[in-house]
């Protein structure tokens, strides 16, 4: 599957399992690829998005006002953003769960919790970046350290020492 024309004006991308999202400079999202669960059906109004995230069969878009919109598969509540749905600055998706980073530096997690991937470790403060694997999460603190939680079958949550000096 190729990128739908016109293939210009993109400012951000997200790759799901079998689908992709492109965020245009005008705040709209172009989605393509597998769509058997609605993972490429961007809800209307398709405008004022500032970030996108995609994973297995669901997608998230962050609006300019700080709210999150989700679409696609929702059998684990992975697109049911907990209230209050405001003040988000970043979004990330896992296979069956999602994360949002709030402007106050806290992380909100929702969806499947089969590997404790929605149990954000305490203290839930001072986070500046989030990233999600299939069933685990990474979050960068403002002091340059990484916090990891969720499925650790292959040591993916064992941050090597020294856990400091990370910037992105």
PDB file of C-alpha atoms in Angstrom:
ATOM      1  CA  UNK A   1       0.000   0.000   0.000  1.00  0.00           C
ATOM      2  CA  UNK A   2       1.393   3.386  -0.906  1.00  0.00           C
ATOM      3  CA  UNK A   3       0.872   6.781   0.683  1.00  0.00           C
ATOM      4  CA  UNK A   4      -2.312   8.404  -0.681  1.00  0.00           C
ATOM      5  CA  UNK A   5      -1.648  11.395  -2.948  1.00  0.00           C
ATOM      6  CA  UNK A   6      -0.723  14.125  -2.589  1.00  0.00           C
ATOM      7  CA  UNK A   7       2.297  12.835  -0.691  1.00  0.00           C
ATOM      8  CA  UNK A   8       3.362  16.266   0.581  1.00  0.00           C
ATOM      9  CA  UNK A   9       2.892  18.506   3.595  1.00  0.00           C
ATOM     10  CA  UNK A  10       3.409  15.906   6.345  1.00  0.00           C
ATOM     11  CA  UNK A  11       4.832  17.057   9.693  1.00  0.00           C
ATOM     12  CA  UNK A  12       4.552  13.829  11.746  1.00  0.00           C
ATOM     13  CA  UNK A  13       4.062  10.087  11.199  1.00  0.00           C
ATOM     14  CA  UNK A  14       2.906   7.049  13.161  1.00  0.00           C
ATOM     15  CA  UNK A  15       3.257   3.411  12.147  1.00  0.00           C
ATOM     16  CA  UNK A  16       0.771   0.855  13.446  1.00  0.00           C
ATOM     17  CA  UNK A  17       0.907  -2.899  12.941  1.00  0.00           C
ATOM     18  CA  UNK A  18      -0.660  -2.832   9.452  1.00  0.00           C
ATOM     19  CA  UNK A  19      -1.733   0.801   9.127  1.00  0.00           C
ATOM     20  CA  UNK A  20      -0.105   4.214   9.047  1.00  0.00           C
ATOM     21  CA  UNK A  21      -0.975   7.781   9.963  1.00  0.00           C
ATOM     22  CA  UNK A  22       0.393  11.004   8.570  1.00  0.00           C
ATOM     23  CA  UNK A  23      -0.229  14.363  10.213  1.00  0.00           C
ATOM     24  CA  UNK A  24      -0.436  17.233   7.729  1.00  0.00           C
ATOM     25  CA  UNK A  25       0.706  20.779   8.421  1.00  0.00           C
ATOM     26  CA  UNK A  26      -2.931  21.932   8.333  1.00  0.00           C
ATOM     27  CA  UNK A  27      -3.756  19.686  11.353  1.00  0.00           C
ATOM     28  CA  UNK A  28      -5.566  16.962   9.410  1.00  0.00           C
ATOM     29  CA  UNK A  29      -4.663  13.267   9.498  1.00  0.00           C
ATOM     30  CA  UNK A  30      -4.279  11.015   6.468  1.00  0.00           C
ATOM     31  CA  UNK A  31      -4.596   7.299   7.304  1.00  0.00           C
ATOM     32  CA  UNK A  32      -3.954   4.275   5.091  1.00  0.00           C
ATOM     33  CA  UNK A  33      -3.417   0.511   5.252  1.00  0.00           C
ATOM     34  CA  UNK A  34      -5.440  -2.175   7.010  1.00  0.00           C
ATOM     35  CA  UNK A  35      -8.860  -0.946   8.119  1.00  0.00           C
ATOM     36  CA  UNK A  36     -10.891  -3.952   9.251  1.00  0.00           C
ATOM     37  CA  UNK A  37     -11.508  -2.426  12.724  1.00  0.00           C
ATOM     38  CA  UNK A  38     -11.736   1.233  11.722  1.00  0.00           C
ATOM     39  CA  UNK A  39      -8.125   2.017  12.588  1.00  0.00           C
ATOM     40  CA  UNK A  40      -7.840   4.329   9.558  1.00  0.00           C
ATOM     41  CA  UNK A  41     -11.281   5.958   9.945  1.00  0.00           C
ATOM     42  CA  UNK A  42     -10.241   9.315  11.434  1.00  0.00           C
ATOM     43  CA  UNK A  43     -13.256  10.765  13.280  1.00  0.00           C
ATOM     44  CA  UNK A  44     -14.715  14.082  12.134  1.00  0.00           C
ATOM     45  CA  UNK A  45     -13.830  16.832  12.427  1.00  0.00           C
ATOM     46  CA  UNK A  46     -10.441  15.863  11.025  1.00  0.00           C
ATOM     47  CA  UNK A  47      -8.752  19.116  12.041  1.00  0.00           C
ATOM     48  CA  UNK A  48      -6.481  20.776  14.643  1.00  0.00           C
ATOM     49  CA  UNK A  49      -4.464  17.635  15.407  1.00  0.00           C
ATOM     50  CA  UNK A  50      -0.891  18.181  16.615  1.00  0.00           C
ATOM     51  CA  UNK A  51       0.307  14.588  17.165  1.00  0.00           C
ATOM     52  CA  UNK A  52      -0.576  11.024  16.151  1.00  0.00           C
ATOM     53  CA  UNK A  53       0.071   7.541  17.528  1.00  0.00           C
ATOM     54  CA  UNK A  54      -0.736   4.082  16.171  1.00  0.00           C
ATOM     55  CA  UNK A  55      -0.096   0.502  17.189  1.00  0.00           C
ATOM     56  CA  UNK A  56      -1.750  -2.865  16.652  1.00  0.00           C
ATOM     57  CA  UNK A  57      -5.328  -1.996  15.646  1.00  0.00           C
ATOM     58  CA  UNK A  58      -6.009   1.410  17.156  1.00  0.00           C
ATOM     59  CA  UNK A  59      -4.969   5.002  16.621  1.00  0.00           C
ATOM     60  CA  UNK A  60      -4.857   8.191  18.687  1.00  0.00           C
ATOM     61  CA  UNK A  61      -4.758  11.833  17.719  1.00  0.00           C
ATOM     62  CA  UNK A  62      -3.841  14.702  20.028  1.00  0.00           C
ATOM     63  CA  UNK A  63      -5.827  17.894  19.422  1.00  0.00           C
ATOM     64  CA  UNK A  64      -4.327  21.381  19.704  1.00  0.00           C
ATOM     65  CA  UNK A  65      -6.441  22.044  22.808  1.00  0.00           C
ATOM     66  CA  UNK A  66      -4.908  19.081  24.688  1.00  0.00           C
ATOM     67  CA  UNK A  67      -7.634  16.451  24.277  1.00  0.00           C
ATOM     68  CA  UNK A  68      -7.129  12.989  22.772  1.00  0.00           C
ATOM     69  CA  UNK A  69      -9.345  11.308  20.171  1.00  0.00           C
ATOM     70  CA  UNK A  70      -9.144   7.536  19.646  1.00  0.00           C
ATOM     71  CA  UNK A  71     -10.443   5.234  16.924  1.00  0.00           C
ATOM     72  CA  UNK A  72     -10.166   1.609  15.844  1.00  0.00           C
ATOM     73  CA  UNK A  73     -10.182  -1.491  18.045  1.00  0.00           C
ATOM     74  CA  UNK A  74     -11.423  -0.921  21.585  1.00  0.00           C
ATOM     75  CA  UNK A  75     -11.877  -4.376  23.120  1.00  0.00           C
ATOM     76  CA  UNK A  76      -9.579  -3.469  26.042  1.00  0.00           C
ATOM     77  CA  UNK A  77     -10.651   0.153  26.442  1.00  0.00           C
ATOM     78  CA  UNK A  78      -7.521   1.333  24.643  1.00  0.00           C
ATOM     79  CA  UNK A  79      -9.372   4.251  23.018  1.00  0.00           C
ATOM     80  CA  UNK A  80     -11.497   5.145  26.071  1.00  0.00           C
ATOM     81  CA  UNK A  81      -9.536   8.147  27.294  1.00  0.00           C
ATOM     82  CA  UNK A  82     -10.173   8.610  31.029  1.00  0.00           C
ATOM     83  CA  UNK A  83     -11.685  11.892  32.175  1.00  0.00           C
ATOM     84  CA  UNK A  84     -10.727  14.622  32.352  1.00  0.00           C
ATOM     85  CA  UNK A  85      -9.603  14.458  28.727  1.00  0.00           C
ATOM     86  CA  UNK A  86      -7.574  17.673  28.741  1.00  0.00           C
ATOM     87  CA  UNK A  87      -4.082  19.100  29.188  1.00  0.00           C
ATOM     88  CA  UNK A  88      -2.313  16.334  27.224  1.00  0.00           C
ATOM     89  CA  UNK A  89       0.932  17.181  25.413  1.00  0.00           C
ATOM     90  CA  UNK A  90       1.857  13.749  24.020  1.00  0.00           C
ATOM     91  CA  UNK A  91       0.253  10.392  23.175  1.00  0.00           C
ATOM     92  CA  UNK A  92       1.551   6.846  22.625  1.00  0.00           C
ATOM     93  CA  UNK A  93      -0.084   3.499  21.873  1.00  0.00           C
ATOM     94  CA  UNK A  94       0.734  -0.077  22.786  1.00  0.00           C
ATOM     95  CA  UNK A  95      -0.803  -3.269  21.474  1.00  0.00           C
ATOM     96  CA  UNK A  96      -3.813  -3.047  23.779  1.00  0.00           C
ATOM     97  CA  UNK A  97      -3.184   0.047  25.879  1.00  0.00           C
ATOM     98  CA  UNK A  98      -2.431   3.736  25.500  1.00  0.00           C
ATOM     99  CA  UNK A  99      -0.551   6.490  27.316  1.00  0.00           C
ATOM    100  CA  UNK A 100      -0.956  10.227  27.523  1.00  0.00           C
ATOM    101  CA  UNK A 101       1.523  12.713  28.956  1.00  0.00           C
ATOM    102  CA  UNK A 102      -0.086  15.656  30.757  1.00  0.00           C
ATOM    103  CA  UNK A 103       1.269  19.197  30.804  1.00  0.00           C
ATOM    104  CA  UNK A 104       1.946  18.831  34.554  1.00  0.00           C
ATOM    105  CA  UNK A 105       4.439  15.986  33.871  1.00  0.00           C
ATOM    106  CA  UNK A 106       2.178  13.112  34.917  1.00  0.00           C
ATOM    107  CA  UNK A 107       1.384  10.053  32.789  1.00  0.00           C
ATOM    108  CA  UNK A 108      -2.117   8.626  32.337  1.00  0.00           C
ATOM    109  CA  UNK A 109      -2.461   5.014  31.135  1.00  0.00           C
ATOM    110  CA  UNK A 110      -5.571   3.096  30.060  1.00  0.00           C
ATOM    111  CA  UNK A 111      -6.617  -0.112  28.345  1.00  0.00           C
ATOM    112  CA  UNK A 112      -5.359  -3.646  28.983  1.00  0.00           C
ATOM    113  CA  UNK A 113      -3.360  -4.139  32.167  1.00  0.00           C
ATOM    114  CA  UNK A 114      -2.386  -7.809  31.749  1.00  0.00           C
ATOM    115  CA  UNK A 115       1.309  -6.998  32.345  1.00  0.00           C
ATOM    116  CA  UNK A 116       0.747  -4.030  34.709  1.00  0.00           C
ATOM    117  CA  UNK A 117       1.394  -1.724  31.752  1.00  0.00           C
ATOM    118  CA  UNK A 118      -1.244   0.749  32.931  1.00  0.00           C
ATOM    119  CA  UNK A 119       0.111   0.883  36.502  1.00  0.00           C
ATOM    120  CA  UNK A 120       2.244   4.026  36.237  1.00  0.00           C
ATOM    121  CA  UNK A 121       5.020   3.817  38.865  1.00  0.00           C
ATOM    122  CA  UNK A 122       5.074   6.395  41.640  1.00  0.00           C
ATOM    123  CA  UNK A 123       5.976   9.147  41.910  1.00  0.00           C
ATOM    124  CA  UNK A 124       4.017   9.986  38.758  1.00  0.00           C
ATOM    125  CA  UNK A 125       5.660  13.404  38.273  1.00  0.00           C
ATOM    126  CA  UNK A 126       8.356  15.139  36.224  1.00  0.00           C
ATOM    127  CA  UNK A 127       7.932  13.103  33.019  1.00  0.00           C
ATOM    128  CA  UNK A 128       8.842  14.826  29.722  1.00  0.00           C
ATOM    129  CA  UNK A 129       8.553  12.036  27.089  1.00  0.00           C
ATOM    130  CA  UNK A 130       6.655   8.757  26.695  1.00  0.00           C
ATOM    131  CA  UNK A 131       7.137   5.749  24.448  1.00  0.00           C
ATOM    132  CA  UNK A 132       5.267   2.447  24.271  1.00  0.00           C
ATOM    133  CA  UNK A 133       6.226  -1.047  23.144  1.00  0.00           C
ATOM    134  CA  UNK A 134       3.707  -3.834  22.674  1.00  0.00           C
ATOM    135  CA  UNK A 135       2.976  -4.423  26.367  1.00  0.00           C
ATOM    136  CA  UNK A 136       5.416  -2.145  28.182  1.00  0.00           C
ATOM    137  CA  UNK A 137       6.236   1.554  28.510  1.00  0.00           C
ATOM    138  CA  UNK A 138       9.191   3.884  28.791  1.00  0.00           C
ATOM    139  CA  UNK A 139       8.997   7.384  30.216  1.00  0.00           C
ATOM    140  CA  UNK A 140      11.764   9.948  30.395  1.00  0.00           C
ATOM    141  CA  UNK A 141      12.053  12.103  33.511  1.00  0.00           C
ATOM    142  CA  UNK A 142      13.207  15.717  33.426  1.00  0.00           C
ATOM    143  CA  UNK A 143      16.397  14.654  35.278  1.00  0.00           C
ATOM    144  CA  UNK A 144      17.420  12.450  32.318  1.00  0.00           C
ATOM    145  CA  UNK A 145      16.484   9.101  33.890  1.00  0.00           C
ATOM    146  CA  UNK A 146      14.141   6.504  32.354  1.00  0.00           C
ATOM    147  CA  UNK A 147      11.267   4.745  34.111  1.00  0.00           C
ATOM    148  CA  UNK A 148      10.082   1.473  32.541  1.00  0.00           C
ATOM    149  CA  UNK A 149       7.112  -0.736  33.438  1.00  0.00           C
ATOM    150  CA  UNK A 150       4.942  -3.518  32.078  1.00  0.00           C
ATOM    151  CA  UNK A 151       5.953  -6.780  30.361  1.00  0.00           C
ATOM    152  CA  UNK A 152       9.604  -7.524  31.107  1.00  0.00           C
ATOM    153  CA  UNK A 153       9.912 -11.033  29.624  1.00  0.00           C
ATOM    154  CA  UNK A 154      13.031 -10.111  27.645  1.00  0.00           C
ATOM    155  CA  UNK A 155      14.450  -7.485  30.022  1.00  0.00           C
ATOM    156  CA  UNK A 156      12.969  -4.581  28.055  1.00  0.00           C
ATOM    157  CA  UNK A 157      12.151  -2.771  31.308  1.00  0.00           C
ATOM    158  CA  UNK A 158      15.624  -3.274  32.823  1.00  0.00           C
ATOM    159  CA  UNK A 159      17.183   0.111  32.097  1.00  0.00           C
ATOM    160  CA  UNK A 160      20.987  -0.287  32.082  1.00  0.00           C
ATOM    161  CA  UNK A 161      23.124   1.609  34.582  1.00  0.00           C
ATOM    162  CA  UNK A 162      23.838   4.382  34.796  1.00  0.00           C
ATOM    163  CA  UNK A 163      20.225   5.431  34.305  1.00  0.00           C
ATOM    164  CA  UNK A 164      21.036   9.065  33.653  1.00  0.00           C
ATOM    165  CA  UNK A 165      21.848  11.529  30.922  1.00  0.00           C
ATOM    166  CA  UNK A 166      19.112  10.517  28.496  1.00  0.00           C
ATOM    167  CA  UNK A 167      17.657  13.340  26.411  1.00  0.00           C
ATOM    168  CA  UNK A 168      15.117  11.671  24.088  1.00  0.00           C
TER     169      UNK A 168
END
